[in-house]
Amino acid sequence: MSKIIECKNLDYSYHNGKIKTPVLKSLNLEVHQTESLAIVGQSGCGKSTLLNLLGGMAQPSAGKVVINGSDLSQLNEEEITLLRAQHLGFVYQFHHLLKDFSALDNVAMPLLIRGDDTQTAFKKSSKLLADIGLQDRLNHRPSELSGGQRQRVAIARALINNPSVLLADEPTGNLDAKSAKEVFGLMMELNQQQKSALILVTHDMDIAQKMDRFLTLENGTLNL
Ligand SMILES: Nc1ncnc2c1ncn2[C@@H]1O[C@H](COP(=O)(O)OP(=O)(O)O)[C@@H](O)[C@H]1O
Ligand SMILES: [Mg+2]
């Protein structure tokens, strides 16, 4: 199986004025194309920082991140944006949907931005929303949806252009137990259907144990 993500000897520190906060140290990771991986670890250990590095939103202090064979440090900002659009989907703890747009518009947005034909984009988006049980909520705005429904829309938006990897940062952290279970089930199902990789940060060990693998982030590194 080939690798979709690779991290080699990653170091990362935040710098605020003279204050340096080391977070990641000599971190190594390999994720295969269709693998589901959970990353667990105490609050503040660097999980979100790691996902930011994987998504090219921050640059490592040392070491490298390779996505689908491309070393991010060798790419300019435009190339990283393109690679992100082609290969990565993101889901966060809070949905980050556009509040003035309907569920359908939100899901179709990545397709419209990349220049897909409008009618095809809306057709594909309504189908995905129907597949995840939201056929009666296409024209609802985020404020008119429940927390679980919003996260389902956010997942549909992240997956609409078939990314190679879905990066999810505590996507169920803000939901009640029942919605969390549904949202997690949906993510696993879509991930398997699309044959993409899933990297999920979670506090929930029940969820972590349902994935192919889970790793603990501790003292700046992943314990394999
Ligand atoms: N912008 C920042 N400047 C300085 N330190 C930060 C900044 N963002 C996060 N940190 C510190 O980095 C550590 C890791 O943060 P984070 O990756 O958000 O942890 P997690 O997602 O595991 O809870 C924390 O100890 C946090 O205090
Ligand atoms: Mg975090």
mmCIF file of C-alpha atoms in Angstrom, residues 67-194:
data_model
loop_
_atom_site.group_PDB
_atom_site.id
_atom_site.type_symbol
_atom_site.label_atom_id
_atom_site.label_comp_id
_atom_site.label_asym_id
_atom_site.label_seq_id
_atom_site.Cartn_x
_atom_site.Cartn_y
_atom_site.Cartn_z
ATOM 1 C CA ILE A 67 1.650 14.632 0.933
ATOM 2 C CA ASN A 68 1.092 12.281 -1.991
ATOM 3 C CA GLY A 69 4.815 12.404 -2.773
ATOM 4 C CA SER A 70 5.136 16.218 -2.584
ATOM 5 C CA ASP A 71 7.398 17.694 0.081
ATOM 6 C CA LEU A 72 5.427 20.741 1.298
ATOM 7 C CA SER A 73 8.632 22.685 2.035
ATOM 8 C CA GLN A 74 9.406 22.616 -1.706
ATOM 9 C CA LEU A 75 6.072 24.149 -2.715
ATOM 10 C CA ASN A 76 5.068 27.810 -2.853
ATOM 11 C CA GLU A 77 1.839 29.070 -1.308
ATOM 12 C CA GLU A 78 -0.147 28.704 -4.526
ATOM 13 C CA GLU A 79 1.022 25.115 -4.986
ATOM 14 C CA ILE A 80 0.124 24.297 -1.385
ATOM 15 C CA THR A 81 -3.359 25.766 -1.884
ATOM 16 C CA LEU A 82 -3.797 23.613 -4.978
ATOM 17 C CA LEU A 83 -2.515 20.473 -3.262
ATOM 18 C CA ARG A 84 -4.866 21.167 -0.351
ATOM 19 C CA ALA A 85 -7.831 21.575 -2.714
ATOM 20 C CA GLN A 86 -6.958 18.374 -4.580
ATOM 21 C CA HIS A 87 -6.015 16.095 -1.740
ATOM 22 C CA LEU A 88 -7.252 17.298 1.633
ATOM 23 C CA GLY A 89 -10.591 17.721 3.374
ATOM 24 C CA PHE A 90 -10.954 19.321 6.802
ATOM 25 C CA VAL A 91 -13.520 18.974 9.574
ATOM 26 C CA TYR A 92 -13.210 20.851 12.852
ATOM 27 C CA GLN A 93 -14.906 20.770 16.238
ATOM 28 C CA PHE A 94 -16.986 23.774 15.217
ATOM 29 C CA HIS A 95 -18.545 23.481 11.802
ATOM 30 C CA HIS A 96 -17.172 26.681 10.159
ATOM 31 C CA LEU A 97 -20.029 26.671 7.655
ATOM 32 C CA LEU A 98 -20.846 29.943 5.915
ATOM 33 C CA LYS A 99 -23.765 31.255 7.936
ATOM 34 C CA ASP A 100 -25.552 33.177 5.171
ATOM 35 C CA PHE A 101 -25.598 30.198 2.832
ATOM 36 C CA SER A 102 -27.826 27.117 2.708
ATOM 37 C CA ALA A 103 -26.601 23.601 3.459
ATOM 38 C CA LEU A 104 -26.632 22.927 -0.287
ATOM 39 C CA ASP A 105 -24.590 26.062 -1.094
ATOM 40 C CA ASN A 106 -22.071 25.208 1.627
ATOM 41 C CA VAL A 107 -21.517 21.703 0.291
ATOM 42 C CA ALA A 108 -21.341 22.849 -3.338
ATOM 43 C CA MET A 109 -18.902 25.687 -2.557
ATOM 44 C CA PRO A 110 -15.623 23.717 -3.023
ATOM 45 C CA LEU A 111 -16.855 22.493 -6.430
ATOM 46 C CA LEU A 112 -17.940 25.977 -7.527
ATOM 47 C CA ILE A 113 -14.649 27.485 -6.355
ATOM 48 C CA ARG A 114 -12.669 25.019 -8.435
ATOM 49 C CA GLY A 115 -14.812 25.926 -11.447
ATOM 50 C CA ASP A 116 -17.144 22.948 -11.848
ATOM 51 C CA ASP A 117 -20.306 23.491 -13.849
ATOM 52 C CA THR A 118 -22.960 24.978 -11.485
ATOM 53 C CA GLN A 119 -25.749 22.545 -12.306
ATOM 54 C CA THR A 120 -23.487 19.498 -11.924
ATOM 55 C CA ALA A 121 -22.080 20.869 -8.656
ATOM 56 C CA PHE A 122 -25.557 21.333 -7.141
ATOM 57 C CA LYS A 123 -26.733 17.946 -8.380
ATOM 58 C CA LYS A 124 -23.728 16.172 -6.865
ATOM 59 C CA SER A 125 -24.122 18.111 -3.598
ATOM 60 C CA SER A 126 -27.843 17.369 -3.234
ATOM 61 C CA LYS A 127 -27.134 13.707 -3.831
ATOM 62 C CA LEU A 128 -24.476 13.602 -1.116
ATOM 63 C CA LEU A 129 -26.759 15.481 1.301
ATOM 64 C CA ALA A 130 -29.561 13.026 0.512
ATOM 65 C CA ASP A 131 -27.169 10.097 1.056
ATOM 66 C CA ILE A 132 -26.500 11.374 4.567
ATOM 67 C CA GLY A 133 -30.181 11.862 5.371
ATOM 68 C CA LEU A 134 -30.443 15.615 4.877
ATOM 69 C CA GLN A 135 -32.611 15.645 1.753
ATOM 70 C CA ASP A 136 -35.202 17.758 3.629
ATOM 71 C CA ARG A 137 -32.639 20.284 4.826
ATOM 72 C CA LEU A 138 -31.026 21.434 1.570
ATOM 73 C CA ASN A 139 -32.206 25.023 1.902
ATOM 74 C CA HIS A 140 -31.692 25.370 5.658
ATOM 75 C CA ARG A 141 -28.989 27.708 6.848
ATOM 76 C CA PRO A 142 -26.535 26.515 9.527
ATOM 77 C CA SER A 143 -28.490 28.357 12.271
ATOM 78 C CA GLU A 144 -31.580 26.357 11.287
ATOM 79 C CA LEU A 145 -29.869 22.983 11.753
ATOM 80 C CA SER A 146 -29.068 20.918 14.855
ATOM 81 C CA GLY A 147 -25.441 20.531 15.963
ATOM 82 C CA GLY A 148 -25.254 17.003 14.546
ATOM 83 C CA GLN A 149 -26.814 18.093 11.243
ATOM 84 C CA ARG A 150 -24.324 20.959 10.945
ATOM 85 C CA GLN A 151 -21.429 18.551 11.423
ATOM 86 C CA ARG A 152 -22.913 16.237 8.791
ATOM 87 C CA VAL A 153 -23.053 19.179 6.366
ATOM 88 C CA ALA A 154 -19.448 20.066 7.287
ATOM 89 C CA ILE A 155 -18.395 16.465 6.548
ATOM 90 C CA ALA A 156 -20.231 16.509 3.208
ATOM 91 C CA ARG A 157 -18.482 19.773 2.315
ATOM 92 C CA ALA A 158 -15.105 18.281 3.248
ATOM 93 C CA LEU A 159 -15.703 15.166 1.149
ATOM 94 C CA ILE A 160 -17.548 16.563 -1.883
ATOM 95 C CA ASN A 161 -14.446 16.714 -4.054
ATOM 96 C CA ASN A 162 -13.190 13.275 -3.029
ATOM 97 C CA PRO A 163 -10.044 14.267 -1.125
ATOM 98 C CA SER A 164 -7.326 11.651 -0.613
ATOM 99 C CA VAL A 165 -7.267 12.401 3.118
ATOM 100 C CA LEU A 166 -9.836 13.727 5.547
ATOM 101 C CA LEU A 167 -8.247 15.561 8.493
ATOM 102 C CA ALA A 168 -10.685 15.825 11.385
ATOM 103 C CA ASP A 169 -9.924 17.750 14.577
ATOM 104 C CA GLU A 170 -12.263 16.580 17.362
ATOM 105 C CA PRO A 171 -15.234 16.623 14.970
ATOM 106 C CA THR A 172 -17.565 15.130 17.579
ATOM 107 C CA GLY A 173 -16.177 17.079 20.548
ATOM 108 C CA ASN A 174 -19.098 19.476 20.621
ATOM 109 C CA LEU A 175 -21.924 16.964 20.180
ATOM 110 C CA ASP A 176 -24.122 14.917 22.502
ATOM 111 C CA ALA A 177 -23.326 11.186 22.661
ATOM 112 C CA LYS A 178 -25.986 10.126 20.158
ATOM 113 C CA SER A 179 -25.078 12.737 17.520
ATOM 114 C CA ALA A 180 -21.385 12.029 18.076
ATOM 115 C CA LYS A 181 -21.959 8.366 17.287
ATOM 116 C CA GLU A 182 -23.937 9.197 14.137
ATOM 117 C CA VAL A 183 -21.402 11.727 12.892
ATOM 118 C CA PHE A 184 -18.505 9.351 13.529
ATOM 119 C CA GLY A 185 -20.344 6.483 11.789
ATOM 120 C CA LEU A 186 -20.987 8.712 8.801
ATOM 121 C CA MET A 187 -17.352 9.746 8.547
ATOM 122 C CA MET A 188 -16.150 6.141 8.635
ATOM 123 C CA GLU A 189 -18.725 5.095 6.044
ATOM 124 C CA LEU A 190 -17.953 7.885 3.564
ATOM 125 C CA ASN A 191 -14.257 7.390 4.098
ATOM 126 C CA GLN A 192 -14.535 3.713 3.228
ATOM 127 C CA GLN A 193 -16.769 4.419 0.223
ATOM 128 C CA GLN A 194 -14.337 6.982 -1.154
#
